[in-house]
Amino acid sequence: MNWSGVIDRYRSFLPVSDRTPVVTLNEGNTPLLAAPRLGEAVGSGLQVYLKCEGFNPTGSFKDRGMTLAISKALEAKARAVICASTGNTSASAAAYAARAGLRAFVLVPRGGIALGKLSQAAIHGAEVLMVDGSFDQALTLVKEIAERHPVTLVNSINPFRLEGQKTAAFEVVDQLGRAPDYHLIPVGNAGNISAYWQGYREYHLAKLGQARPKMVGFQAAGAAPIYENRVIHEPKTIATAIKIGNPANWARATAALEESGGWIEVVTDEEILHAYRLLASGEGIFMEPASAAAVAGLLKMAKQGRFEPGSTLVLTLTGHGLKDPDTALEHSSRPVTVPPKLDALLSALSL
Ligand code: F0G
């Protein structure tokens, strides 16, 4: 199939017209992979599928929302865009802004962003500002700037972001031939869970999906404002992408959980790291720690018998593992150094 990105594929569901200049990197159409090993590990006849969003052009699901946000910004004759980010939004904004010929300003928390993401924003030519503070503080600042200055905000408070991201739910239904019974997803700023629910609802209304899944969100235990129902002033987790204490789409996410009959849970950093390694070594899929939160959640919830036996589950794996090489190296076995000699090599190999 000829694929030209999510606006082209799902145009009738999106707020675009013939006058919208489409800025695309052919995002979307990501694999929905069966995960037989994970299925076996959780038992109860659960069918587990992974929506591998790390295989988007900039390595995360943000590209689906960014194609729309940047296209609409260009249509509105914007000259510059701005965002706060734990990394992936900034990488995506930088790439799509470069493609569109727009200036991009990105604010990231100093010391709280993975190396791959920072390098993406930099090489795409974004003006990167390290804020000596949290993501939540950076978001408050960019909102104020966008209100007062001619620069378009492309965080997920921009409604076009969620409109674009909802296409992932359309794809899941198209690929699976039906909606899953449960959709498991990591939650940070809470845009993606809201977007998926919007997508499932719209496809259901258009009679393209017979059912709607229960949405199940996972936050890191040290950064779980929705689960704890309070703002977390100093969120802590190894999964820097979801290290957020006051999510912008809090209310929308809560509505998605309630309307779908789903729930929100927490997973510890240990559970995230276990799932992170399991996914890479057991399924051959390298995703970043925040994505592994959904896998950790699957293992935890299945153990508690929270899923109806025989159900179909889809997990969104939100970002590629290469985004965060430091964490991968820190949590896998160290390479062994050997002299360039056959006998030394053979003794190291223990064949
Ligand atoms: N997974 C990854 C890899 C992310 O980058 C994010 C969010 C999430 C999950 C959570 O999604 O915010 O829609 O609930 N990253 C944002 C960023 C905050 O700035 O890149 P959410």
mmCIF file of N, CA and C in Angstrom, residues 19 44 51 68 75 78 134 170 193 208 239 249 275 305:
data_model
loop_
_atom_site.group_PDB
_atom_site.id
_atom_site.type_symbol
_atom_site.label_atom_id
_atom_site.label_comp_id
_atom_site.label_asym_id
_atom_site.label_seq_id
_atom_site.Cartn_x
_atom_site.Cartn_y
_atom_site.Cartn_z
ATOM 1 N N ARG A 19 -7.151 23.624 1.828
ATOM 2 C CA ARG A 19 -6.225 24.747 2.039
ATOM 3 C C ARG A 19 -5.136 24.421 3.073
ATOM 4 N N SER A 44 -4.004 -17.290 31.051
ATOM 5 C CA SER A 44 -5.461 -17.039 30.964
ATOM 6 C C SER A 44 -5.967 -16.832 29.538
ATOM 7 N N LYS A 51 1.475 -2.225 19.867
ATOM 8 C CA LYS A 51 1.433 -1.179 18.842
ATOM 9 C C LYS A 51 2.738 -0.406 18.957
ATOM 10 N N LEU A 68 -0.217 17.087 12.300
ATOM 11 C CA LEU A 68 -1.419 17.923 12.261
ATOM 12 C C LEU A 68 -1.144 19.296 12.877
ATOM 13 N N GLU A 75 -0.838 26.574 8.116
ATOM 14 C CA GLU A 75 -2.076 27.081 7.506
ATOM 15 C C GLU A 75 -2.448 28.442 8.121
ATOM 16 N N ALA A 78 1.694 30.767 10.905
ATOM 17 C CA ALA A 78 2.630 30.892 12.028
ATOM 18 C C ALA A 78 4.056 30.919 11.478
ATOM 19 N N SER A 134 11.406 21.634 36.564
ATOM 20 C CA SER A 134 10.695 20.428 36.114
ATOM 21 C C SER A 134 10.004 20.653 34.775
ATOM 22 N N PHE A 170 -7.479 4.315 15.337
ATOM 23 C CA PHE A 170 -8.051 3.874 14.050
ATOM 24 C C PHE A 170 -7.207 2.733 13.473
ATOM 25 N N ILE A 193 -3.571 8.918 26.108
ATOM 26 C CA ILE A 193 -4.696 8.086 26.538
ATOM 27 C C ILE A 193 -6.016 8.772 26.126
ATOM 28 N N LEU A 208 -17.213 1.776 12.436
ATOM 29 C CA LEU A 208 -16.038 1.079 11.906
ATOM 30 C C LEU A 208 -15.413 0.150 12.944
ATOM 31 N N ALA A 239 11.838 6.484 34.215
ATOM 32 C CA ALA A 239 11.181 6.696 32.916
ATOM 33 C C ALA A 239 10.964 8.199 32.721
ATOM 34 N N ASN A 249 -3.620 17.147 30.469
ATOM 35 C CA ASN A 249 -4.896 16.534 30.046
ATOM 36 C C ASN A 249 -5.495 15.635 31.131
ATOM 37 N N ALA A 275 10.378 -5.175 32.919
ATOM 38 C CA ALA A 275 9.592 -5.267 31.685
ATOM 39 C C ALA A 275 10.398 -4.793 30.474
ATOM 40 N N GLY A 305 -5.291 -10.954 38.158
ATOM 41 C CA GLY A 305 -6.518 -11.450 37.518
ATOM 42 C C GLY A 305 -7.483 -10.342 37.102
#
